[in-house]
Structure formats: C-alpha cells, structure tokens
C-alpha cells in the first residue's frame, strides 16, 4: 500500500500542501463569485507548483508559475475585466444537476482511488534526483530521435491559436 | 520521499473536483477554470510517474510541457469565444447559449 512511511518533513509538507490545494480547489468550484474563484484557482496553481518542488523537479515548478500563475491567470483576469458587468455572481444550476455532478465526480474519485490502492506503487524514486538535467531535457525536446516534430508543431499551434483568438474576439 | 500513491490520490481528488466543476457550474469561465484543474491533475500524474518510475526522468516532463502548450491554447481560445459570446448574447451561462445559428 505504501502508507507505512515515517513522518518526516517531506510527508508533513506534502499533507499540508495537499490539504491547502484541495481546499482551495473545492472552494473554487463552489464559489459564487467568479472573481473569488479566479483567485482560488491561482492558489491551486501555486499549490501544484509546490508539489513539483517536493518532487524535486523545480524546472516544472518554474514553468507552472510562469505559464499558469503568470499567463493563464492574467489572461483570465483581463478577459473578465474586459467583459463588464460579468464579475457578478453565478446563478446556481438546479439542485438535480448539482447532485448528479457530485455523484459522478464522487464515483470517479472512488473508482480511481480503488484502482490506485490496489497497485503496490514504489515508495522511493527509481533514481536519485539529478541536480541539473535541463540540458538533457532540451536535447530530448529538439532532437530528431526525440520530440522535435511535436515541439515545432506546438509552436505552430500556439501561433494559429493566438491569431484565431484575436479573430474571434475582435470588435465587429 | 512521499510514496507515489499519495501523489496519485491527490491527482485523482483534484481531477474529481474539476470534473464536478465542469458538470455543476453554468458559467463558461468557471467551466474553463475547472478544465484547468483537470489538466493540472494530469500533469501531477505525469511528473510523479516520471520522477518515480522513469530511468531518464525526461519523457514525463516533455509530455507535461506539451500539456502546458495545449492548456494555454485552450484557455486563449476559450476566453476569446467567451468574449464573442458575451458580445452577442450578453450572457455566459452555458444553458442559455443553445442556439446554433450565428
């Protein structure tokens, strides 16, 4: 099962961060005010970045902060400021839909947790975290044996998406 | 280190919360933000698997970076569609946007 671990600094840090992140996520999906939900979403993103630090992949933590906290959140805030009169509260759905959604989400979680707990996952990583393997990551990303085609395609995708977003959102 | 199963359970919980948000909220922005929760949960899984089970420690991170790209594209397009819908309908509640005509 993997629960017979001693509680050191890392375990306590993980549990604290997990509690904060999940509480922020729950508060986000239940929040009536859209603006509050955005602030809570930023809290969730920072929490996820903390998990990357705990995992020892600080590059991904930096990317998480850059892209999500710095990019996606600012985009969301600006888009909402642009559409005036929209920051107000969200009228709730009928209770039937909410209960249905809660049942679906709860059963997905229970099913996933059941599957996860059936497998004897490792409790320690296969190899020790390397201090600086960014060069390796970059080589994998742009080598022909690695991921150069999806890498270039993703830049094309971003270009097309930004043009498309400008076209869709333009003043008519 | 923390056992891998803790990260998997955390990601499963985050995924379920995002799924609830997508199904239960009416506001288009709330649905987009819940979608970001799903993508974050997937990224936690990818990076945790890469950290614990992968010899080279790179492929999981590469996939997570591509997920970032897709997430940024999805957010930009989603918000652009939201602004366009707001201009024409003066609402962003998904159950009131039910006309297919432009």
PDB file of C-alpha atoms in Angstrom:
ATOM      1  CA  UNK A   1       0.000   0.000   0.000  1.00  0.00           C
ATOM      2  CA  UNK A   2       2.787   2.410   0.732  1.00  0.00           C
ATOM      3  CA  UNK A   3       1.288   4.042   3.789  1.00  0.00           C
ATOM      4  CA  UNK A   4       3.781   2.633   6.259  1.00  0.00           C
ATOM      5  CA  UNK A   5       6.177   5.539   5.986  1.00  0.00           C
ATOM      6  CA  UNK A   6       7.762   7.561   8.729  1.00  0.00           C
ATOM      7  CA  UNK A   7       6.525  11.123   9.015  1.00  0.00           C
ATOM      8  CA  UNK A   8       9.384  13.428   8.274  1.00  0.00           C
ATOM      9  CA  UNK A   9       9.458  16.970   6.973  1.00  0.00           C
ATOM     10  CA  UNK A  10       8.541  15.937   3.443  1.00  0.00           C
ATOM     11  CA  UNK A  11       5.477  13.938   4.441  1.00  0.00           C
ATOM     12  CA  UNK A  12       4.143  16.739   6.621  1.00  0.00           C
ATOM     13  CA  UNK A  13       4.856  19.328   3.910  1.00  0.00           C
ATOM     14  CA  UNK A  14       3.065  17.152   1.370  1.00  0.00           C
ATOM     15  CA  UNK A  15      -0.002  16.667   3.551  1.00  0.00           C
ATOM     16  CA  UNK A  16      -0.221  20.365   4.436  1.00  0.00           C
ATOM     17  CA  UNK A  17       0.124  21.435   0.806  1.00  0.00           C
ATOM     18  CA  UNK A  18      -2.354  18.784  -0.309  1.00  0.00           C
ATOM     19  CA  UNK A  19      -4.905  19.950   2.251  1.00  0.00           C
ATOM     20  CA  UNK A  20      -4.479  23.595   1.218  1.00  0.00           C
ATOM     21  CA  UNK A  21      -4.602  22.804  -2.518  1.00  0.00           C
ATOM     22  CA  UNK A  22      -7.669  20.596  -2.311  1.00  0.00           C
ATOM     23  CA  UNK A  23      -9.435  23.070  -0.019  1.00  0.00           C
ATOM     24  CA  UNK A  24      -8.713  25.867  -2.500  1.00  0.00           C
ATOM     25  CA  UNK A  25      -9.940  23.700  -5.383  1.00  0.00           C
ATOM     26  CA  UNK A  26     -13.155  22.830  -3.543  1.00  0.00           C
ATOM     27  CA  UNK A  27     -13.738  26.451  -2.590  1.00  0.00           C
ATOM     28  CA  UNK A  28     -13.124  27.371  -6.242  1.00  0.00           C
ATOM     29  CA  UNK A  29     -15.778  25.089  -7.719  1.00  0.00           C
ATOM     30  CA  UNK A  30     -18.279  26.065  -5.026  1.00  0.00           C
ATOM     31  CA  UNK A  31     -17.540  29.808  -5.077  1.00  0.00           C
ATOM     32  CA  UNK A  32     -20.425  32.010  -6.155  1.00  0.00           C
ATOM     33  CA  UNK A  33     -18.245  34.950  -7.159  1.00  0.00           C
ATOM     34  CA  UNK A  34     -16.278  34.403 -10.366  1.00  0.00           C
ATOM     35  CA  UNK A  35     -13.504  36.722  -9.231  1.00  0.00           C
ATOM     36  CA  UNK A  36     -13.047  34.810  -5.959  1.00  0.00           C
ATOM     37  CA  UNK A  37     -12.888  31.618  -7.987  1.00  0.00           C
ATOM     38  CA  UNK A  38     -10.051  33.038 -10.086  1.00  0.00           C
ATOM     39  CA  UNK A  39      -8.040  33.956  -7.003  1.00  0.00           C
ATOM     40  CA  UNK A  40      -8.607  30.469  -5.578  1.00  0.00           C
ATOM     41  CA  UNK A  41      -7.560  28.962  -8.914  1.00  0.00           C
ATOM     42  CA  UNK A  42      -4.248  30.837  -8.626  1.00  0.00           C
ATOM     43  CA  UNK A  43      -3.855  29.333  -5.136  1.00  0.00           C
ATOM     44  CA  UNK A  44      -4.381  25.857  -6.611  1.00  0.00           C
ATOM     45  CA  UNK A  45      -1.746  26.535  -9.292  1.00  0.00           C
ATOM     46  CA  UNK A  46       0.773  27.649  -6.659  1.00  0.00           C
ATOM     47  CA  UNK A  47      -0.024  24.523  -4.640  1.00  0.00           C
ATOM     48  CA  UNK A  48       0.637  22.318  -7.669  1.00  0.00           C
ATOM     49  CA  UNK A  49       3.951  24.132  -8.188  1.00  0.00           C
ATOM     50  CA  UNK A  50       4.802  23.282  -4.569  1.00  0.00           C
ATOM     51  CA  UNK A  51       4.251  19.599  -5.347  1.00  0.00           C
ATOM     52  CA  UNK A  52       6.722  19.871  -8.202  1.00  0.00           C
ATOM     53  CA  UNK A  53       9.266  21.338  -5.783  1.00  0.00           C
ATOM     54  CA  UNK A  54       8.599  18.441  -3.386  1.00  0.00           C
ATOM     55  CA  UNK A  55       9.087  16.016  -6.278  1.00  0.00           C
ATOM     56  CA  UNK A  56      12.465  17.596  -6.990  1.00  0.00           C
ATOM     57  CA  UNK A  57      11.565  18.874 -10.465  1.00  0.00           C
ATOM     58  CA  UNK A  58      11.984  22.578  -9.818  1.00  0.00           C
ATOM     59  CA  UNK A  59      12.074  23.364 -13.554  1.00  0.00           C
ATOM     60  CA  UNK A  60       8.469  22.223 -13.857  1.00  0.00           C
ATOM     61  CA  UNK A  61       7.591  24.279 -10.773  1.00  0.00           C
ATOM     62  CA  UNK A  62       9.032  27.325 -12.524  1.00  0.00           C
ATOM     63  CA  UNK A  63       7.112  26.525 -15.698  1.00  0.00           C
ATOM     64  CA  UNK A  64       3.931  26.085 -13.658  1.00  0.00           C
ATOM     65  CA  UNK A  65       4.400  29.512 -12.093  1.00  0.00           C
ATOM     66  CA  UNK A  66       5.324  31.159 -15.411  1.00  0.00           C
ATOM     67  CA  UNK A  67       2.590  29.648 -17.549  1.00  0.00           C
ATOM     68  CA  UNK A  68      -0.306  29.221 -15.158  1.00  0.00           C
ATOM     69  CA  UNK A  69       0.154  31.865 -12.482  1.00  0.00           C
ATOM     70  CA  UNK A  70       1.782  34.367 -14.808  1.00  0.00           C
ATOM     71  CA  UNK A  71      -0.041  33.625 -18.044  1.00  0.00           C
ATOM     72  CA  UNK A  72      -3.326  31.806 -17.755  1.00  0.00           C
ATOM     73  CA  UNK A  73      -4.474  33.653 -14.642  1.00  0.00           C
ATOM     74  CA  UNK A  74      -3.620  37.072 -16.030  1.00  0.00           C
ATOM     75  CA  UNK A  75      -5.414  36.143 -19.258  1.00  0.00           C
ATOM     76  CA  UNK A  76      -8.496  35.106 -17.282  1.00  0.00           C
ATOM     77  CA  UNK A  77      -8.497  38.230 -15.142  1.00  0.00           C
ATOM     78  CA  UNK A  78      -8.111  40.507 -18.190  1.00  0.00           C
ATOM     79  CA  UNK A  79     -10.814  38.697 -20.149  1.00  0.00           C
ATOM     80  CA  UNK A  80     -13.195  39.111 -17.260  1.00  0.00           C
ATOM     81  CA  UNK A  81     -12.340  42.761 -16.765  1.00  0.00           C
ATOM     82  CA  UNK A  82     -12.999  43.316 -20.488  1.00  0.00           C
ATOM     83  CA  UNK A  83     -16.499  41.870 -20.280  1.00  0.00           C
ATOM     84  CA  UNK A  84     -18.029  44.398 -17.936  1.00  0.00           C
ATOM     85  CA  UNK A  85     -20.878  43.515 -15.660  1.00  0.00           C
ATOM     86  CA  UNK A  86     -19.796  39.959 -15.713  1.00  0.00           C
ATOM     87  CA  UNK A  87     -17.829  39.684 -12.483  1.00  0.00           C
ATOM     88  CA  UNK A  88     -21.035  39.230 -10.527  1.00  0.00           C
ATOM     89  CA  UNK A  89     -22.362  36.087  -9.053  1.00  0.00           C
ATOM     90  CA  UNK A  90     -23.192  32.940 -10.950  1.00  0.00           C
ATOM     91  CA  UNK A  91     -26.789  31.789 -10.656  1.00  0.00           C
ATOM     92  CA  UNK A  92     -26.620  28.183  -9.462  1.00  0.00           C
ATOM     93  CA  UNK A  93     -27.839  25.305 -11.550  1.00  0.00           C
ATOM     94  CA  UNK A  94     -30.883  23.358 -10.415  1.00  0.00           C
ATOM     95  CA  UNK A  95     -30.149  21.089  -7.475  1.00  0.00           C
ATOM     96  CA  UNK A  96     -30.767  17.979  -9.560  1.00  0.00           C
ATOM     97  CA  UNK A  97     -27.834  18.816 -11.861  1.00  0.00           C
ATOM     98  CA  UNK A  98     -25.600  19.619  -8.889  1.00  0.00           C
ATOM     99  CA  UNK A  99     -26.350  16.339  -7.167  1.00  0.00           C
ATOM    100  CA  UNK A 100     -25.801  14.450 -10.407  1.00  0.00           C
ATOM    101  CA  UNK A 101     -22.437  16.167 -10.879  1.00  0.00           C
ATOM    102  CA  UNK A 102     -21.454  15.394  -7.278  1.00  0.00           C
ATOM    103  CA  UNK A 103     -22.394  11.743  -7.738  1.00  0.00           C
ATOM    104  CA  UNK A 104     -20.425  11.462 -10.991  1.00  0.00           C
ATOM    105  CA  UNK A 105     -17.350  13.205  -9.573  1.00  0.00           C
ATOM    106  CA  UNK A 106     -17.506  11.227  -6.324  1.00  0.00           C
ATOM    107  CA  UNK A 107     -17.783   7.900  -8.085  1.00  0.00           C
ATOM    108  CA  UNK A 108     -14.893   8.807 -10.403  1.00  0.00           C
ATOM    109  CA  UNK A 109     -12.764   9.581  -7.362  1.00  0.00           C
ATOM    110  CA  UNK A 110     -13.770   6.418  -5.534  1.00  0.00           C
ATOM    111  CA  UNK A 111     -13.097   4.308  -8.627  1.00  0.00           C
ATOM    112  CA  UNK A 112      -9.686   5.920  -9.202  1.00  0.00           C
ATOM    113  CA  UNK A 113      -8.735   5.600  -5.520  1.00  0.00           C
ATOM    114  CA  UNK A 114      -9.760   1.940  -5.523  1.00  0.00           C
ATOM    115  CA  UNK A 115      -7.607   1.301  -8.596  1.00  0.00           C
ATOM    116  CA  UNK A 116      -4.659   3.253  -7.177  1.00  0.00           C
ATOM    117  CA  UNK A 117      -4.747   1.461  -3.825  1.00  0.00           C
ATOM    118  CA  UNK A 118      -4.798  -1.966  -5.469  1.00  0.00           C
ATOM    119  CA  UNK A 119      -1.363  -1.494  -7.013  1.00  0.00           C
ATOM    120  CA  UNK A 120       1.847  -1.717  -4.925  1.00  0.00           C
ATOM    121  CA  UNK A 121       3.387   1.562  -6.058  1.00  0.00           C
ATOM    122  CA  UNK A 122       7.013   2.288  -5.230  1.00  0.00           C
ATOM    123  CA  UNK A 123       7.652   4.486  -2.229  1.00  0.00           C
ATOM    124  CA  UNK A 124      11.026   5.800  -3.362  1.00  0.00           C
ATOM    125  CA  UNK A 125      12.069   7.045  -6.806  1.00  0.00           C
ATOM    126  CA  UNK A 126      13.926   4.778  -9.191  1.00  0.00           C
ATOM    127  CA  UNK A 127      16.905   7.094  -9.468  1.00  0.00           C
ATOM    128  CA  UNK A 128      18.070   9.981  -7.349  1.00  0.00           C
ATOM    129  CA  UNK A 129      17.090  13.454  -8.488  1.00  0.00           C
ATOM    130  CA  UNK A 130      19.839  14.944 -10.617  1.00  0.00           C
ATOM    131  CA  UNK A 131      20.944  18.427  -9.804  1.00  0.00           C
ATOM    132  CA  UNK A 132      20.764  19.930 -13.271  1.00  0.00           C
ATOM    133  CA  UNK A 133      19.459  17.824 -16.136  1.00  0.00           C
ATOM    134  CA  UNK A 134      17.899  20.650 -18.090  1.00  0.00           C
ATOM    135  CA  UNK A 135      20.416  20.129 -20.899  1.00  0.00           C
ATOM    136  CA  UNK A 136      19.152  16.572 -21.305  1.00  0.00           C
ATOM    137  CA  UNK A 137      15.555  17.772 -21.335  1.00  0.00           C
ATOM    138  CA  UNK A 138      16.367  20.324 -24.011  1.00  0.00           C
ATOM    139  CA  UNK A 139      18.175  17.758 -26.140  1.00  0.00           C
ATOM    140  CA  UNK A 140      15.234  15.355 -25.932  1.00  0.00           C
ATOM    141  CA  UNK A 141      12.912  18.190 -26.893  1.00  0.00           C
ATOM    142  CA  UNK A 142      14.750  19.213 -30.071  1.00  0.00           C
ATOM    143  CA  UNK A 143      16.496  16.043 -31.242  1.00  0.00           C
ATOM    144  CA  UNK A 144      15.177  14.140 -34.226  1.00  0.00           C
ATOM    145  CA  UNK A 145      15.022  10.921 -32.199  1.00  0.00           C
ATOM    146  CA  UNK A 146      13.100  12.816 -29.537  1.00  0.00           C
ATOM    147  CA  UNK A 147      10.247  15.232 -29.857  1.00  0.00           C
ATOM    148  CA  UNK A 148      11.270  17.819 -32.415  1.00  0.00           C
ATOM    149  CA  UNK A 149       8.204  17.374 -34.637  1.00  0.00           C
ATOM    150  CA  UNK A 150       5.613  17.843 -31.855  1.00  0.00           C
ATOM    151  CA  UNK A 151       7.781  20.653 -30.467  1.00  0.00           C
ATOM    152  CA  UNK A 152       7.672  22.590 -33.744  1.00  0.00           C
ATOM    153  CA  UNK A 153       4.009  21.696 -34.272  1.00  0.00           C
ATOM    154  CA  UNK A 154       3.174  23.111 -30.837  1.00  0.00           C
ATOM    155  CA  UNK A 155       4.742  26.439 -31.803  1.00  0.00           C
ATOM    156  CA  UNK A 156       2.622  26.404 -34.965  1.00  0.00           C
ATOM    157  CA  UNK A 157      -0.412  25.534 -32.840  1.00  0.00           C
ATOM    158  CA  UNK A 158       0.209  28.462 -30.499  1.00  0.00           C
ATOM    159  CA  UNK A 159       0.627  30.832 -33.456  1.00  0.00           C
ATOM    160  CA  UNK A 160      -2.617  29.686 -35.080  1.00  0.00           C
ATOM    161  CA  UNK A 161      -4.464  29.775 -31.765  1.00  0.00           C
ATOM    162  CA  UNK A 162      -3.364  33.320 -30.987  1.00  0.00           C
ATOM    163  CA  UNK A 163      -4.411  34.516 -34.447  1.00  0.00           C
ATOM    164  CA  UNK A 164      -7.698  32.662 -34.103  1.00  0.00           C
ATOM    165  CA  UNK A 165      -8.346  34.094 -30.664  1.00  0.00           C
ATOM    166  CA  UNK A 166      -7.720  37.609 -31.977  1.00  0.00           C
ATOM    167  CA  UNK A 167     -10.067  36.957 -34.895  1.00  0.00           C
ATOM    168  CA  UNK A 168     -12.843  35.526 -32.728  1.00  0.00           C
ATOM    169  CA  UNK A 169     -12.659  38.217 -30.057  1.00  0.00           C
ATOM    170  CA  UNK A 170     -12.339  41.202 -32.431  1.00  0.00           C
ATOM    171  CA  UNK A 171     -14.823  44.069 -32.473  1.00  0.00           C
ATOM    172  CA  UNK A 172     -17.327  43.567 -35.227  1.00  0.00           C
TER     173      UNK A 172
ATOM    174  CA  UNK B   1      10.228  10.701  -0.078  1.00  0.00           C
ATOM    175  CA  UNK B   2       6.463  10.606  -0.113  1.00  0.00           C
ATOM    176  CA  UNK B   3       5.055   7.373  -1.612  1.00  0.00           C
ATOM    177  CA  UNK B   4       3.926   7.596  -5.222  1.00  0.00           C
ATOM    178  CA  UNK B   5       0.379   6.579  -4.259  1.00  0.00           C
ATOM    179  CA  UNK B   6      -0.066   9.826  -2.329  1.00  0.00           C
ATOM    180  CA  UNK B   7       0.544  11.857  -5.457  1.00  0.00           C
ATOM    181  CA  UNK B   8      -1.806   9.630  -7.446  1.00  0.00           C
ATOM    182  CA  UNK B   9      -4.565  10.033  -4.856  1.00  0.00           C
ATOM    183  CA  UNK B  10      -4.031  13.784  -4.769  1.00  0.00           C
ATOM    184  CA  UNK B  11      -4.247  13.988  -8.556  1.00  0.00           C
ATOM    185  CA  UNK B  12      -7.386  11.830  -8.531  1.00  0.00           C
ATOM    186  CA  UNK B  13      -9.002  14.149  -5.975  1.00  0.00           C
ATOM    187  CA  UNK B  14      -8.057  17.252  -7.976  1.00  0.00           C
ATOM    188  CA  UNK B  15      -9.401  15.624 -11.144  1.00  0.00           C
ATOM    189  CA  UNK B  16     -12.714  14.780  -9.486  1.00  0.00           C
ATOM    190  CA  UNK B  17     -13.107  18.302  -8.113  1.00  0.00           C
ATOM    191  CA  UNK B  18     -12.506  19.710 -11.588  1.00  0.00           C
ATOM    192  CA  UNK B  19     -14.983  17.236 -13.053  1.00  0.00           C
ATOM    193  CA  UNK B  20     -17.588  18.381 -10.546  1.00  0.00           C
ATOM    194  CA  UNK B  21     -16.908  21.995 -11.534  1.00  0.00           C
ATOM    195  CA  UNK B  22     -17.365  21.220 -15.232  1.00  0.00           C
ATOM    196  CA  UNK B  23     -20.624  19.376 -14.664  1.00  0.00           C
ATOM    197  CA  UNK B  24     -22.166  21.588 -11.986  1.00  0.00           C
ATOM    198  CA  UNK B  25     -21.348  25.177 -12.994  1.00  0.00           C
ATOM    199  CA  UNK B  26     -23.185  27.237 -15.584  1.00  0.00           C
ATOM    200  CA  UNK B  27     -20.647  29.971 -16.111  1.00  0.00           C
ATOM    201  CA  UNK B  28     -18.353  29.450 -19.106  1.00  0.00           C
ATOM    202  CA  UNK B  29     -15.375  30.884 -17.196  1.00  0.00           C
ATOM    203  CA  UNK B  30     -15.935  28.519 -14.293  1.00  0.00           C
ATOM    204  CA  UNK B  31     -16.025  25.585 -16.722  1.00  0.00           C
ATOM    205  CA  UNK B  32     -12.763  26.699 -18.335  1.00  0.00           C
ATOM    206  CA  UNK B  33     -11.127  27.035 -14.916  1.00  0.00           C
ATOM    207  CA  UNK B  34     -12.327  23.580 -13.878  1.00  0.00           C
ATOM    208  CA  UNK B  35     -10.814  22.246 -17.089  1.00  0.00           C
ATOM    209  CA  UNK B  36      -7.503  23.735 -15.965  1.00  0.00           C
ATOM    210  CA  UNK B  37      -7.847  21.743 -12.736  1.00  0.00           C
ATOM    211  CA  UNK B  38      -8.203  18.554 -14.787  1.00  0.00           C
ATOM    212  CA  UNK B  39      -5.095  19.375 -16.824  1.00  0.00           C
ATOM    213  CA  UNK B  40      -3.153  20.155 -13.649  1.00  0.00           C
ATOM    214  CA  UNK B  41      -4.158  16.822 -12.156  1.00  0.00           C
ATOM    215  CA  UNK B  42      -2.948  15.048 -15.289  1.00  0.00           C
ATOM    216  CA  UNK B  43       0.339  16.945 -15.111  1.00  0.00           C
ATOM    217  CA  UNK B  44       0.874  15.934 -11.480  1.00  0.00           C
ATOM    218  CA  UNK B  45       0.375  12.328 -12.527  1.00  0.00           C
ATOM    219  CA  UNK B  46       2.754  12.611 -15.493  1.00  0.00           C
ATOM    220  CA  UNK B  47       5.511  14.232 -13.471  1.00  0.00           C
ATOM    221  CA  UNK B  48       5.086  11.930 -10.462  1.00  0.00           C
ATOM    222  CA  UNK B  49       5.263   8.853 -12.701  1.00  0.00           C
ATOM    223  CA  UNK B  50       8.300  10.288 -14.457  1.00  0.00           C
ATOM    224  CA  UNK B  51      10.017  11.012 -11.146  1.00  0.00           C
ATOM    225  CA  UNK B  52       9.338   7.645  -9.539  1.00  0.00           C
ATOM    226  CA  UNK B  53       9.329   5.151 -12.394  1.00  0.00           C
ATOM    227  CA  UNK B  54      11.369   6.558 -15.269  1.00  0.00           C
ATOM    228  CA  UNK B  55      15.059   5.948 -15.698  1.00  0.00           C
ATOM    229  CA  UNK B  56      15.827   9.012 -17.783  1.00  0.00           C
ATOM    230  CA  UNK B  57      13.498  11.431 -15.950  1.00  0.00           C
ATOM    231  CA  UNK B  58      12.720  13.381 -19.121  1.00  0.00           C
ATOM    232  CA  UNK B  59       9.813  11.923 -21.095  1.00  0.00           C
ATOM    233  CA  UNK B  60       7.198  12.660 -18.426  1.00  0.00           C
ATOM    234  CA  UNK B  61       8.338  16.260 -18.223  1.00  0.00           C
ATOM    235  CA  UNK B  62       8.273  16.611 -22.024  1.00  0.00           C
ATOM    236  CA  UNK B  63       4.674  15.384 -22.053  1.00  0.00           C
ATOM    237  CA  UNK B  64       3.778  17.762 -19.225  1.00  0.00           C
ATOM    238  CA  UNK B  65       5.285  20.639 -21.233  1.00  0.00           C
ATOM    239  CA  UNK B  66       3.082  19.710 -24.204  1.00  0.00           C
ATOM    240  CA  UNK B  67       0.090  19.650 -21.865  1.00  0.00           C
ATOM    241  CA  UNK B  68       1.048  23.213 -20.862  1.00  0.00           C
ATOM    242  CA  UNK B  69       1.040  24.269 -24.510  1.00  0.00           C
ATOM    243  CA  UNK B  70      -2.372  22.711 -25.119  1.00  0.00           C
ATOM    244  CA  UNK B  71      -3.731  24.251 -21.912  1.00  0.00           C
ATOM    245  CA  UNK B  72      -2.535  27.719 -22.889  1.00  0.00           C
ATOM    246  CA  UNK B  73      -4.074  27.335 -26.361  1.00  0.00           C
ATOM    247  CA  UNK B  74      -7.327  26.091 -24.888  1.00  0.00           C
ATOM    248  CA  UNK B  75      -7.515  28.978 -22.419  1.00  0.00           C
ATOM    249  CA  UNK B  76      -6.820  31.595 -25.066  1.00  0.00           C
ATOM    250  CA  UNK B  77      -9.423  30.207 -27.465  1.00  0.00           C
ATOM    251  CA  UNK B  78     -11.961  29.598 -24.703  1.00  0.00           C
ATOM    252  CA  UNK B  79     -11.701  33.136 -23.404  1.00  0.00           C
ATOM    253  CA  UNK B  80     -11.907  34.542 -26.939  1.00  0.00           C
ATOM    254  CA  UNK B  81     -15.075  32.528 -27.541  1.00  0.00           C
ATOM    255  CA  UNK B  82     -16.387  33.751 -24.188  1.00  0.00           C
ATOM    256  CA  UNK B  83     -15.825  37.376 -25.167  1.00  0.00           C
ATOM    257  CA  UNK B  84     -17.520  36.809 -28.536  1.00  0.00           C
ATOM    258  CA  UNK B  85     -20.480  35.081 -26.893  1.00  0.00           C
ATOM    259  CA  UNK B  86     -20.757  37.861 -24.333  1.00  0.00           C
ATOM    260  CA  UNK B  87     -20.928  40.445 -27.140  1.00  0.00           C
ATOM    261  CA  UNK B  88     -23.735  38.676 -28.981  1.00  0.00           C
ATOM    262  CA  UNK B  89     -25.764  37.126 -26.162  1.00  0.00           C
ATOM    263  CA  UNK B  90     -24.917  39.234 -23.078  1.00  0.00           C
ATOM    264  CA  UNK B  91     -24.600  36.038 -21.080  1.00  0.00           C
ATOM    265  CA  UNK B  92     -22.027  33.328 -20.481  1.00  0.00           C
ATOM    266  CA  UNK B  93     -24.336  30.759 -18.898  1.00  0.00           C
ATOM    267  CA  UNK B  94     -23.922  27.601 -20.933  1.00  0.00           C
ATOM    268  CA  UNK B  95     -27.563  26.536 -20.624  1.00  0.00           C
ATOM    269  CA  UNK B  96     -28.733  29.823 -22.129  1.00  0.00           C
ATOM    270  CA  UNK B  97     -26.405  29.581 -25.140  1.00  0.00           C
ATOM    271  CA  UNK B  98     -28.378  26.951 -27.009  1.00  0.00           C
ATOM    272  CA  UNK B  99     -28.824  28.474 -30.473  1.00  0.00           C
ATOM    273  CA  UNK B 100     -26.619  27.135 -33.228  1.00  0.00           C
ATOM    274  CA  UNK B 101     -27.447  29.985 -35.614  1.00  0.00           C
ATOM    275  CA  UNK B 102     -24.802  32.703 -35.654  1.00  0.00           C
TER     276      UNK B 102
END
